[in-house]
């Protein structure tokens, strides 16, 4: 029907421009009609004709920009929107659409600025608010995103995207509990949206309401059985509950439903890796690479597995492949550093780890290994600096405390070395005990007693949140004693 | 006392000329041949297991190279497993002693009295009662046994009379004189609390694949230190000496004077928990200080699965360095002595890291295989999990042995493939003992393979360089001269070594000292610092033969 209307409009407007070739309004209309009916060449020509007859038509420039945007010619769409703004700098639509084009081009900061400008010129422009929220989520600025999306939902309370994105922003901001009502609001009106079910499930998982988490993730999975996210999230919930076998089974099911989902293989690999089954992990990562060879992540993970399998040459090759695809990933550089360190090339390791430390200044692991590279080179002062940075970021990493003790010995400060040794002893003893209990738990995944033991150990060492985690799991598994413990710990956390 | 020994033994001039000829040869490729079957060394270890994966099955057993009959050649003693629940073979498992009869070994277990049927683990050999013959201490999965050598080719169980009682699961042991009173004390490493009745299920439940458990599953237990009272008895001084404080999961042990203060300290390689270094105050009272000394963990501050252990001055700086074998995925660890009470993990910088990642090391020794004057390293490998291929196809249960040659610049190079031969034969190596079995001047190796035929790796052909072998004998006390520190100087280079047969894993080695002299045929000086005091210097000694040295600088060539 619409196609017919567009066809008729095109015919009429063609007749008009044939009779009145200088009629720029008719040319613009013809452009729109062609655009809607899919006549790309015709649309482009008509828009151009109209704008050549009268360049000062901001709305036509916007339409022309949209035409390019839909065709994924983002650079041309940017030019068109910019032309619109040349004639009408306060054109909110042009600002918003320009932001969208930048967003598609990965220039998120620029995009955010244009969305923001759009809302200045049109205070009720809900789409621009939503876009500003979206781009801030992508930038990891969740509090800003919440602010924008709040305005978006205020400006257009009927638009479900606004509520959905607001929920996402709250999850990103670490407030899953607040996110839940927003997702529920969307689902009340559109219960068939798998992504929303998934995200709601994820939010429940984050607040450790395992039942509801599983229910919604499974619903998402039922509605969209090929979506990899649900399989991944459900497996993570199972892992959390110590149900490794179920986790792997659901991922297997995911690969059957969607054999080309690399994300599922990556997750499988991660589970195997966490159980030190590096060979199984390697197999899974290799599948992921085969499915998505253009993504750095799979190659990176392969490299990590190969590193743990002590196959250093192959690890180096895989990490180099990943590096070609993403030359600025800090974790990748960290492992490149580790491989070169293991191959006794400390000079190279120092260079690559230094780069990693610049890319991710708050990663204590990177600083620790940079310290190690310096240590291997006998550069004790630099080693000390690096270890101290790692220590500032995380004072409870045993290897860092050990490194600090070692360099202080080299620098002749025996007292400091002793002090760090004392700290090391405490932390490593705790780590050892935790490790033993976790290992036992992996052998008895349904043991609530071991979970309580772990909680006690963690609480004793000040890791209350982690202790709480184990108690929650024990409660989920029906342990009443853990429930009492949880109440006590919750009060302790509140007091803190 | 200073003496010159050059050409003082006229009657042996003819033999020397042969050695001098050998000495002119340049270093050749080393090769090992497994001569066990050919020489009648028919020992087959049996761990006594079925399919129930009793943890003790993984341990393997040790062996000793000793001259039990004092006839100048080295005999071999093997520890044997014992039947575990479900084992149904119709043979008797017992420890075995093989007498060296020149080119053949003869099983003399029956007449020696050493054929115990307990679950044998490790051993230490030394003359604890100072009567001039080599006694034996045997560690068991169960009560240990102290055997007194009766001097007539037989041994008697002296455990009860000596006051020895260690019913725990012990591993390696070492005789040394902790308080320099002339009587050898005894250090025994104890492993973990484990009983056959409580045998936990470990492995991959997902695939229903059972495997041996990790040491993490079991509690470690304290080691034991016995003080020799000098009257044939020992006193358990574990608590008083502070040894009890170092609760670990002890496997390898080595006494050595790490801080060059004249007494022997003790290093214990523990399984997946911090290793221990017991610093001796000279009276047999120890302070555990591995962490501060830098030998408790690897360079990442991680505890490794320490198995075998040895020390030597690999960089010839006059201080003893330490080498520990570890699990697959971990490297073996080389700690360089910093000469200030600290040691530093230099494994990767020394080139020993990467080649040891994929194997699981047990018996080990610093040994100058090519006699160039630099200590090389030998490692017997073999995984503990017999179905490891199911869990990780990159690992194998049976593994090759490894030889790392010392380049003389602080680094080593893996020469295993180049040497090839018997080294490449995959076996499940455990205890490895080192000594010159054929008395030809180079070191041969005996390996007890877990649940398999033992290996006797003869270092083939004439020695690759010139050498000198020294047998030290104390006067009246500490007759084995354990702890004596010898410095050999030839061609302007000095090497040190300490008399100490206890090293490696569950093993006891030839107590003689072997020095490679490279192209030098004469030793300019031998300096001996005797345990308990006294230094002798002997000058100008012809190489390529063995000498007996006694306090007072008394030296005599040994007829082989």
PDB file of N, CA and C in Angstrom, chain A residues 244-245 248 272 277 279-280 283 308-313 341-344 368-369 372 375-376 398-399 402 405-406 409-410 414 417-418 421 424-425 428 432 435-436 439-440 442-445, chain B residues 204-207 214 216-217 272-274 287-289 291-302 329 336 338 340 342-344 348-351 353-354 357-358 391-395:
ATOM      1  N   UNK A 244      29.137 -26.591  37.598  1.00  0.00           N
ATOM      2  CA  UNK A 244      29.962 -26.474  36.408  1.00  0.00           C
ATOM      3  C   UNK A 244      29.472 -27.371  35.259  1.00  0.00           C
ATOM      4  N   UNK A 245      29.037 -28.545  35.648  1.00  0.00           N
ATOM      5  CA  UNK A 245      28.558 -29.480  34.630  1.00  0.00           C
ATOM      6  C   UNK A 245      27.354 -28.893  33.883  1.00  0.00           C
ATOM      7  N   UNK A 248      28.454 -26.068  31.533  1.00  0.00           N
ATOM      8  CA  UNK A 248      29.004 -26.527  30.256  1.00  0.00           C
ATOM      9  C   UNK A 248      27.920 -27.133  29.375  1.00  0.00           C
ATOM     10  N   UNK A 272      36.691 -23.788  31.267  1.00  0.00           N
ATOM     11  CA  UNK A 272      37.770 -24.787  31.307  1.00  0.00           C
ATOM     12  C   UNK A 272      39.038 -24.171  31.886  1.00  0.00           C
ATOM     13  N   UNK A 277      41.848 -26.590  33.009  1.00  0.00           N
ATOM     14  CA  UNK A 277      41.833 -27.541  31.882  1.00  0.00           C
ATOM     15  C   UNK A 277      42.183 -26.736  30.631  1.00  0.00           C
ATOM     16  N   UNK A 279      43.848 -27.297  28.039  1.00  0.00           N
ATOM     17  CA  UNK A 279      43.723 -27.864  26.711  1.00  0.00           C
ATOM     18  C   UNK A 279      42.305 -27.788  26.181  1.00  0.00           C
ATOM     19  N   UNK A 280      41.339 -28.076  27.067  1.00  0.00           N
ATOM     20  CA  UNK A 280      39.932 -27.941  26.666  1.00  0.00           C
ATOM     21  C   UNK A 280      39.639 -26.479  26.349  1.00  0.00           C
ATOM     22  N   UNK A 283      40.910 -25.618  22.940  1.00  0.00           N
ATOM     23  CA  UNK A 283      40.028 -26.127  21.878  1.00  0.00           C
ATOM     24  C   UNK A 283      38.839 -25.194  21.659  1.00  0.00           C
ATOM     25  N   UNK A 308      49.466 -20.863  29.316  1.00  0.00           N
ATOM     26  CA  UNK A 308      49.325 -21.741  30.481  1.00  0.00           C
ATOM     27  C   UNK A 308      49.697 -23.185  30.172  1.00  0.00           C
ATOM     28  N   UNK A 309      49.650 -23.531  28.884  1.00  0.00           N
ATOM     29  CA  UNK A 309      50.082 -24.875  28.502  1.00  0.00           C
ATOM     30  C   UNK A 309      51.588 -24.925  28.238  1.00  0.00           C
ATOM     31  N   UNK A 310      52.233 -23.799  28.523  1.00  0.00           N
ATOM     32  CA  UNK A 310      53.691 -23.679  28.343  1.00  0.00           C
ATOM     33  C   UNK A 310      54.110 -23.802  26.879  1.00  0.00           C
ATOM     34  N   UNK A 311      53.164 -23.618  25.962  1.00  0.00           N
ATOM     35  CA  UNK A 311      53.531 -23.652  24.542  1.00  0.00           C
ATOM     36  C   UNK A 311      53.795 -22.209  24.115  1.00  0.00           C
ATOM     37  N   UNK A 312      54.977 -21.769  24.485  1.00  0.00           N
ATOM     38  CA  UNK A 312      55.240 -20.338  24.422  1.00  0.00           C
ATOM     39  C   UNK A 312      55.339 -19.796  22.993  1.00  0.00           C
ATOM     40  N   UNK A 313      55.929 -20.575  22.106  1.00  0.00           N
ATOM     41  CA  UNK A 313      56.055 -20.073  20.725  1.00  0.00           C
ATOM     42  C   UNK A 313      54.672 -19.893  20.098  1.00  0.00           C
ATOM     43  N   UNK A 341      58.690 -12.828  28.959  1.00  0.00           N
ATOM     44  CA  UNK A 341      59.411 -13.061  30.223  1.00  0.00           C
ATOM     45  C   UNK A 341      59.749 -14.539  30.376  1.00  0.00           C
ATOM     46  N   UNK A 342      58.754 -15.382  30.061  1.00  0.00           N
ATOM     47  CA  UNK A 342      58.989 -16.825  30.173  1.00  0.00           C
ATOM     48  C   UNK A 342      60.043 -17.285  29.175  1.00  0.00           C
ATOM     49  N   UNK A 343      60.164 -16.546  28.077  1.00  0.00           N
ATOM     50  CA  UNK A 343      61.176 -16.914  27.076  1.00  0.00           C
ATOM     51  C   UNK A 343      62.511 -16.232  27.375  1.00  0.00           C
ATOM     52  N   UNK A 344      62.585 -15.642  28.543  1.00  0.00           N
ATOM     53  CA  UNK A 344      63.814 -14.988  28.986  1.00  0.00           C
ATOM     54  C   UNK A 344      64.237 -13.839  28.070  1.00  0.00           C
ATOM     55  N   UNK A 368      52.843  -5.268  38.378  1.00  0.00           N
ATOM     56  CA  UNK A 368      53.648  -6.313  39.017  1.00  0.00           C
ATOM     57  C   UNK A 368      54.607  -6.945  38.010  1.00  0.00           C
ATOM     58  N   UNK A 369      54.070  -7.297  36.856  1.00  0.00           N
ATOM     59  CA  UNK A 369      54.940  -7.972  35.888  1.00  0.00           C
ATOM     60  C   UNK A 369      55.962  -7.015  35.273  1.00  0.00           C
ATOM     61  N   UNK A 372      58.622  -7.170  37.551  1.00  0.00           N
ATOM     62  CA  UNK A 372      59.390  -8.399  37.366  1.00  0.00           C
ATOM     63  C   UNK A 372      60.381  -8.283  36.209  1.00  0.00           C
ATOM     64  N   UNK A 375      63.130  -6.349  37.402  1.00  0.00           N
ATOM     65  CA  UNK A 375      63.903  -7.171  38.330  1.00  0.00           C
ATOM     66  C   UNK A 375      64.858  -8.090  37.545  1.00  0.00           C
ATOM     67  N   UNK A 376      64.325  -8.698  36.499  1.00  0.00           N
ATOM     68  CA  UNK A 376      65.169  -9.589  35.695  1.00  0.00           C
ATOM     69  C   UNK A 376      66.336  -8.832  35.066  1.00  0.00           C
ATOM     70  N   UNK A 398      49.738 -11.228  47.040  1.00  0.00           N
ATOM     71  CA  UNK A 398      50.930 -11.819  47.658  1.00  0.00           C
ATOM     72  C   UNK A 398      52.177 -11.654  46.799  1.00  0.00           C
ATOM     73  N   UNK A 399      52.020 -11.823  45.468  1.00  0.00           N
ATOM     74  CA  UNK A 399      53.216 -11.761  44.629  1.00  0.00           C
ATOM     75  C   UNK A 399      53.860 -10.378  44.655  1.00  0.00           C
ATOM     76  N   UNK A 402      55.769 -10.079  47.810  1.00  0.00           N
ATOM     77  CA  UNK A 402      57.007 -10.851  47.676  1.00  0.00           C
ATOM     78  C   UNK A 402      58.042 -10.070  46.864  1.00  0.00           C
ATOM     79  N   UNK A 405      59.552  -7.320  48.815  1.00  0.00           N
ATOM     80  CA  UNK A 405      60.546  -7.810  49.763  1.00  0.00           C
ATOM     81  C   UNK A 405      61.866  -8.086  49.041  1.00  0.00           C
ATOM     82  N   UNK A 406      61.769  -8.735  47.882  1.00  0.00           N
ATOM     83  CA  UNK A 406      62.978  -9.086  47.137  1.00  0.00           C
ATOM     84  C   UNK A 406      63.773  -7.849  46.711  1.00  0.00           C
ATOM     85  N   UNK A 409      65.541  -6.177  49.553  1.00  0.00           N
ATOM     86  CA  UNK A 409      66.768  -6.894  49.925  1.00  0.00           C
ATOM     87  C   UNK A 409      67.912  -6.441  49.016  1.00  0.00           C
ATOM     88  N   UNK A 410      67.611  -6.361  47.729  1.00  0.00           N
ATOM     89  CA  UNK A 410      68.644  -5.980  46.772  1.00  0.00           C
ATOM     90  C   UNK A 410      69.126  -4.564  47.031  1.00  0.00           C
ATOM     91  N   UNK A 414      66.943  -4.188  54.668  1.00  0.00           N
ATOM     92  CA  UNK A 414      66.526  -5.477  55.229  1.00  0.00           C
ATOM     93  C   UNK A 414      65.258  -5.349  56.070  1.00  0.00           C
ATOM     94  N   UNK A 417      62.335  -5.212  53.868  1.00  0.00           N
ATOM     95  CA  UNK A 417      62.176  -6.544  53.278  1.00  0.00           C
ATOM     96  C   UNK A 417      61.461  -7.467  54.262  1.00  0.00           C
ATOM     97  N   UNK A 418      61.881  -7.423  55.514  1.00  0.00           N
ATOM     98  CA  UNK A 418      61.238  -8.240  56.554  1.00  0.00           C
ATOM     99  C   UNK A 418      59.759  -7.886  56.697  1.00  0.00           C
ATOM    100  N   UNK A 421      57.846  -9.213  53.948  1.00  0.00           N
ATOM    101  CA  UNK A 421      57.760 -10.666  54.140  1.00  0.00           C
ATOM    102  C   UNK A 421      56.632 -11.022  55.092  1.00  0.00           C
ATOM    103  N   UNK A 424      53.444 -10.531  53.331  1.00  0.00           N
ATOM    104  CA  UNK A 424      53.322 -11.599  52.328  1.00  0.00           C
ATOM    105  C   UNK A 424      52.831 -12.890  52.976  1.00  0.00           C
ATOM    106  N   UNK A 425      53.433 -13.201  54.110  1.00  0.00           N
ATOM    107  CA  UNK A 425      53.094 -14.443  54.799  1.00  0.00           C
ATOM    108  C   UNK A 425      51.602 -14.494  55.138  1.00  0.00           C
ATOM    109  N   UNK A 428      49.570 -14.677  51.801  1.00  0.00           N
ATOM    110  CA  UNK A 428      49.693 -15.937  51.054  1.00  0.00           C
ATOM    111  C   UNK A 428      49.070 -17.091  51.833  1.00  0.00           C
ATOM    112  N   UNK A 432      46.252 -19.364  50.303  1.00  0.00           N
ATOM    113  CA  UNK A 432      46.414 -20.812  50.271  1.00  0.00           C
ATOM    114  C   UNK A 432      45.176 -21.500  50.859  1.00  0.00           C
ATOM    115  N   UNK A 435      42.337 -21.162  48.519  1.00  0.00           N
ATOM    116  CA  UNK A 435      42.548 -22.038  47.376  1.00  0.00           C
ATOM    117  C   UNK A 435      42.161 -23.485  47.712  1.00  0.00           C
ATOM    118  N   UNK A 436      42.579 -23.914  48.886  1.00  0.00           N
ATOM    119  CA  UNK A 436      42.273 -25.293  49.301  1.00  0.00           C
ATOM    120  C   UNK A 436      40.763 -25.481  49.417  1.00  0.00           C
ATOM    121  N   UNK A 439      39.103 -25.459  46.026  1.00  0.00           N
ATOM    122  CA  UNK A 439      39.348 -26.727  45.335  1.00  0.00           C
ATOM    123  C   UNK A 439      38.405 -27.812  45.865  1.00  0.00           C
ATOM    124  N   UNK A 440      38.266 -27.827  47.185  1.00  0.00           N
ATOM    125  CA  UNK A 440      37.368 -28.814  47.779  1.00  0.00           C
ATOM    126  C   UNK A 440      35.946 -28.579  47.294  1.00  0.00           C
ATOM    127  N   UNK A 442      35.041 -27.293  44.492  1.00  0.00           N
ATOM    128  CA  UNK A 442      34.838 -27.722  43.108  1.00  0.00           C
ATOM    129  C   UNK A 442      34.603 -29.232  43.050  1.00  0.00           C
ATOM    130  N   UNK A 443      35.116 -29.960  44.030  1.00  0.00           N
ATOM    131  CA  UNK A 443      34.857 -31.401  44.101  1.00  0.00           C
ATOM    132  C   UNK A 443      33.490 -31.708  44.702  1.00  0.00           C
ATOM    133  N   UNK A 444      33.013 -30.788  45.548  1.00  0.00           N
ATOM    134  CA  UNK A 444      31.688 -30.979  46.171  1.00  0.00           C
ATOM    135  C   UNK A 444      30.869 -29.726  45.933  1.00  0.00           C
ATOM    136  N   UNK A 445      30.386 -29.530  44.706  1.00  0.00           N
ATOM    137  CA  UNK A 445      29.775 -28.246  44.349  1.00  0.00           C
ATOM    138  C   UNK A 445      28.509 -27.905  45.128  1.00  0.00           C
TER     139      UNK A 445
ATOM    140  N   UNK B 204      38.094 -35.664  37.260  1.00  0.00           N
ATOM    141  CA  UNK B 204      37.123 -34.866  36.522  1.00  0.00           C
ATOM    142  C   UNK B 204      35.756 -35.549  36.648  1.00  0.00           C
ATOM    143  N   UNK B 205      34.942 -35.008  37.554  1.00  0.00           N
ATOM    144  CA  UNK B 205      33.630 -35.636  37.788  1.00  0.00           C
ATOM    145  C   UNK B 205      32.753 -35.555  36.547  1.00  0.00           C
ATOM    146  N   UNK B 206      32.963 -34.462  35.807  1.00  0.00           N
ATOM    147  CA  UNK B 206      32.177 -34.233  34.607  1.00  0.00           C
ATOM    148  C   UNK B 206      32.315 -35.419  33.647  1.00  0.00           C
ATOM    149  N   UNK B 207      33.540 -35.891  33.521  1.00  0.00           N
ATOM    150  CA  UNK B 207      33.792 -36.998  32.604  1.00  0.00           C
ATOM    151  C   UNK B 207      33.927 -38.322  33.343  1.00  0.00           C
ATOM    152  N   UNK B 214      45.522 -33.983  44.390  1.00  0.00           N
ATOM    153  CA  UNK B 214      46.549 -32.961  44.551  1.00  0.00           C
ATOM    154  C   UNK B 214      47.049 -32.995  45.988  1.00  0.00           C
ATOM    155  N   UNK B 216      47.226 -30.577  47.790  1.00  0.00           N
ATOM    156  CA  UNK B 216      46.371 -29.609  48.509  1.00  0.00           C
ATOM    157  C   UNK B 216      45.307 -30.299  49.355  1.00  0.00           C
ATOM    158  N   UNK B 217      44.917 -31.471  48.901  1.00  0.00           N
ATOM    159  CA  UNK B 217      43.818 -32.175  49.564  1.00  0.00           C
ATOM    160  C   UNK B 217      44.236 -32.673  50.956  1.00  0.00           C
ATOM    161  N   UNK B 272      54.077 -28.006  47.007  1.00  0.00           N
ATOM    162  CA  UNK B 272      53.027 -26.979  46.852  1.00  0.00           C
ATOM    163  C   UNK B 272      52.808 -26.093  48.077  1.00  0.00           C
ATOM    164  N   UNK B 273      53.686 -26.177  49.033  1.00  0.00           N
ATOM    165  CA  UNK B 273      53.699 -25.179  50.111  1.00  0.00           C
ATOM    166  C   UNK B 273      55.130 -24.656  50.203  1.00  0.00           C
ATOM    167  N   UNK B 274      55.316 -23.612  50.982  1.00  0.00           N
ATOM    168  CA  UNK B 274      56.636 -22.989  51.056  1.00  0.00           C
ATOM    169  C   UNK B 274      57.727 -24.014  51.390  1.00  0.00           C
ATOM    170  N   UNK B 287      66.781 -22.097  62.738  1.00  0.00           N
ATOM    171  CA  UNK B 287      65.760 -21.065  62.572  1.00  0.00           C
ATOM    172  C   UNK B 287      65.257 -21.194  61.135  1.00  0.00           C
ATOM    173  N   UNK B 288      63.968 -21.408  60.997  1.00  0.00           N
ATOM    174  CA  UNK B 288      63.423 -21.537  59.636  1.00  0.00           C
ATOM    175  C   UNK B 288      63.313 -20.144  59.031  1.00  0.00           C
ATOM    176  N   UNK B 289      64.009 -19.918  57.912  1.00  0.00           N
ATOM    177  CA  UNK B 289      64.009 -18.571  57.335  1.00  0.00           C
ATOM    178  C   UNK B 289      64.019 -18.593  55.812  1.00  0.00           C
ATOM    179  N   UNK B 291      61.709 -17.920  53.652  1.00  0.00           N
ATOM    180  CA  UNK B 291      61.065 -16.778  53.004  1.00  0.00           C
ATOM    181  C   UNK B 291      62.024 -15.599  52.905  1.00  0.00           C
ATOM    182  N   UNK B 292      62.657 -15.285  54.027  1.00  0.00           N
ATOM    183  CA  UNK B 292      63.546 -14.128  54.019  1.00  0.00           C
ATOM    184  C   UNK B 292      64.796 -14.396  53.174  1.00  0.00           C
ATOM    185  N   UNK B 293      65.249 -15.634  53.203  1.00  0.00           N
ATOM    186  CA  UNK B 293      66.439 -15.962  52.422  1.00  0.00           C
ATOM    187  C   UNK B 293      66.137 -15.995  50.923  1.00  0.00           C
ATOM    188  N   UNK B 294      64.863 -16.069  50.578  1.00  0.00           N
ATOM    189  CA  UNK B 294      64.477 -16.035  49.160  1.00  0.00           C
ATOM    190  C   UNK B 294      64.354 -17.391  48.514  1.00  0.00           C
ATOM    191  N   UNK B 295      64.291 -18.464  49.330  1.00  0.00           N
ATOM    192  CA  UNK B 295      64.220 -19.804  48.745  1.00  0.00           C
ATOM    193  C   UNK B 295      62.932 -20.550  49.102  1.00  0.00           C
ATOM    194  N   UNK B 296      61.972 -19.812  49.670  1.00  0.00           N
ATOM    195  CA  UNK B 296      60.710 -20.444  50.045  1.00  0.00           C
ATOM    196  C   UNK B 296      59.768 -20.578  48.867  1.00  0.00           C
ATOM    197  N   UNK B 297      59.905 -19.643  47.945  1.00  0.00           N
ATOM    198  CA  UNK B 297      58.954 -19.551  46.832  1.00  0.00           C
ATOM    199  C   UNK B 297      59.729 -19.278  45.547  1.00  0.00           C
ATOM    200  N   UNK B 298      59.010 -19.264  44.432  1.00  0.00           N
ATOM    201  CA  UNK B 298      59.678 -18.862  43.198  1.00  0.00           C
ATOM    202  C   UNK B 298      59.618 -17.330  43.083  1.00  0.00           C
ATOM    203  N   UNK B 299      60.079 -16.815  41.984  1.00  0.00           N
ATOM    204  CA  UNK B 299      60.191 -15.352  41.879  1.00  0.00           C
ATOM    205  C   UNK B 299      58.832 -14.647  41.890  1.00  0.00           C
ATOM    206  N   UNK B 300      57.759 -15.395  41.649  1.00  0.00           N
ATOM    207  CA  UNK B 300      56.423 -14.794  41.709  1.00  0.00           C
ATOM    208  C   UNK B 300      55.834 -14.863  43.108  1.00  0.00           C
ATOM    209  N   UNK B 301      56.618 -15.356  44.047  1.00  0.00           N
ATOM    210  CA  UNK B 301      56.086 -15.521  45.391  1.00  0.00           C
ATOM    211  C   UNK B 301      55.111 -16.686  45.463  1.00  0.00           C
ATOM    212  N   UNK B 302      55.270 -17.632  44.536  1.00  0.00           N
ATOM    213  CA  UNK B 302      54.360 -18.786  44.530  1.00  0.00           C
ATOM    214  C   UNK B 302      55.073 -20.028  45.036  1.00  0.00           C
ATOM    215  N   UNK B 329      54.312 -27.367  34.195  1.00  0.00           N
ATOM    216  CA  UNK B 329      53.632 -26.062  34.223  1.00  0.00           C
ATOM    217  C   UNK B 329      54.370 -25.089  35.120  1.00  0.00           C
ATOM    218  N   UNK B 336      70.296 -18.601  42.920  1.00  0.00           N
ATOM    219  CA  UNK B 336      71.715 -18.217  42.980  1.00  0.00           C
ATOM    220  C   UNK B 336      72.007 -17.595  44.336  1.00  0.00           C
ATOM    221  N   UNK B 338      73.442 -15.103  46.729  1.00  0.00           N
ATOM    222  CA  UNK B 338      73.895 -13.710  46.598  1.00  0.00           C
ATOM    223  C   UNK B 338      75.027 -13.368  47.564  1.00  0.00           C
ATOM    224  N   UNK B 340      75.137 -12.980  50.666  1.00  0.00           N
ATOM    225  CA  UNK B 340      74.827 -12.084  51.784  1.00  0.00           C
ATOM    226  C   UNK B 340      73.653 -12.625  52.612  1.00  0.00           C
ATOM    227  N   UNK B 342      71.124 -14.107  51.244  1.00  0.00           N
ATOM    228  CA  UNK B 342      69.968 -14.196  50.354  1.00  0.00           C
ATOM    229  C   UNK B 342      70.303 -15.033  49.129  1.00  0.00           C
ATOM    230  N   UNK B 343      69.277 -15.666  48.590  1.00  0.00           N
ATOM    231  CA  UNK B 343      69.417 -16.340  47.295  1.00  0.00           C
ATOM    232  C   UNK B 343      68.338 -15.780  46.378  1.00  0.00           C
ATOM    233  N   UNK B 344      68.633 -15.757  45.090  1.00  0.00           N
ATOM    234  CA  UNK B 344      67.679 -15.187  44.130  1.00  0.00           C
ATOM    235  C   UNK B 344      67.304 -16.227  43.085  1.00  0.00           C
ATOM    236  N   UNK B 348      64.877 -18.376  34.932  1.00  0.00           N
ATOM    237  CA  UNK B 348      64.649 -18.016  33.529  1.00  0.00           C
ATOM    238  C   UNK B 348      65.870 -17.341  32.933  1.00  0.00           C
ATOM    239  N   UNK B 349      66.520 -16.498  33.719  1.00  0.00           N
ATOM    240  CA  UNK B 349      67.713 -15.821  33.222  1.00  0.00           C
ATOM    241  C   UNK B 349      68.821 -16.836  32.938  1.00  0.00           C
ATOM    242  N   UNK B 350      68.788 -17.959  33.650  1.00  0.00           N
ATOM    243  CA  UNK B 350      69.821 -18.977  33.449  1.00  0.00           C
ATOM    244  C   UNK B 350      69.453 -19.953  32.336  1.00  0.00           C
ATOM    245  N   UNK B 351      68.298 -19.733  31.718  1.00  0.00           N
ATOM    246  CA  UNK B 351      67.880 -20.590  30.605  1.00  0.00           C
ATOM    247  C   UNK B 351      67.264 -21.906  31.036  1.00  0.00           C
ATOM    248  N   UNK B 353      64.232 -22.109  32.613  1.00  0.00           N
ATOM    249  CA  UNK B 353      62.793 -21.978  32.820  1.00  0.00           C
ATOM    250  C   UNK B 353      61.977 -22.710  31.781  1.00  0.00           C
ATOM    251  N   UNK B 354      62.045 -22.206  30.582  1.00  0.00           N
ATOM    252  CA  UNK B 354      61.166 -22.734  29.534  1.00  0.00           C
ATOM    253  C   UNK B 354      61.313 -24.239  29.299  1.00  0.00           C
ATOM    254  N   UNK B 357      59.173 -26.451  31.700  1.00  0.00           N
ATOM    255  CA  UNK B 357      57.758 -26.200  31.950  1.00  0.00           C
ATOM    256  C   UNK B 357      56.871 -27.401  31.636  1.00  0.00           C
ATOM    257  N   UNK B 358      57.246 -28.152  30.618  1.00  0.00           N
ATOM    258  CA  UNK B 358      56.319 -29.203  30.186  1.00  0.00           C
ATOM    259  C   UNK B 358      56.593 -30.566  30.827  1.00  0.00           C
ATOM    260  N   UNK B 391      43.566 -35.742  30.764  1.00  0.00           N
ATOM    261  CA  UNK B 391      43.292 -34.394  31.261  1.00  0.00           C
ATOM    262  C   UNK B 391      44.031 -33.332  30.457  1.00  0.00           C
ATOM    263  N   UNK B 392      45.176 -33.722  29.944  1.00  0.00           N
ATOM    264  CA  UNK B 392      45.965 -32.776  29.173  1.00  0.00           C
ATOM    265  C   UNK B 392      46.817 -33.541  28.164  1.00  0.00           C
ATOM    266  N   UNK B 393      46.357 -33.578  26.920  1.00  0.00           N
ATOM    267  CA  UNK B 393      47.067 -34.381  25.924  1.00  0.00           C
ATOM    268  C   UNK B 393      48.504 -33.917  25.667  1.00  0.00           C
ATOM    269  N   UNK B 394      48.841 -32.727  26.151  1.00  0.00           N
ATOM    270  CA  UNK B 394      50.214 -32.265  25.918  1.00  0.00           C
ATOM    271  C   UNK B 394      51.209 -32.861  26.895  1.00  0.00           C
ATOM    272  N   UNK B 395      50.693 -33.424  27.968  1.00  0.00           N
ATOM    273  CA  UNK B 395      51.582 -34.034  28.945  1.00  0.00           C
ATOM    274  C   UNK B 395      51.518 -35.549  28.793  1.00  0.00           C
TER     275      UNK B 395
END
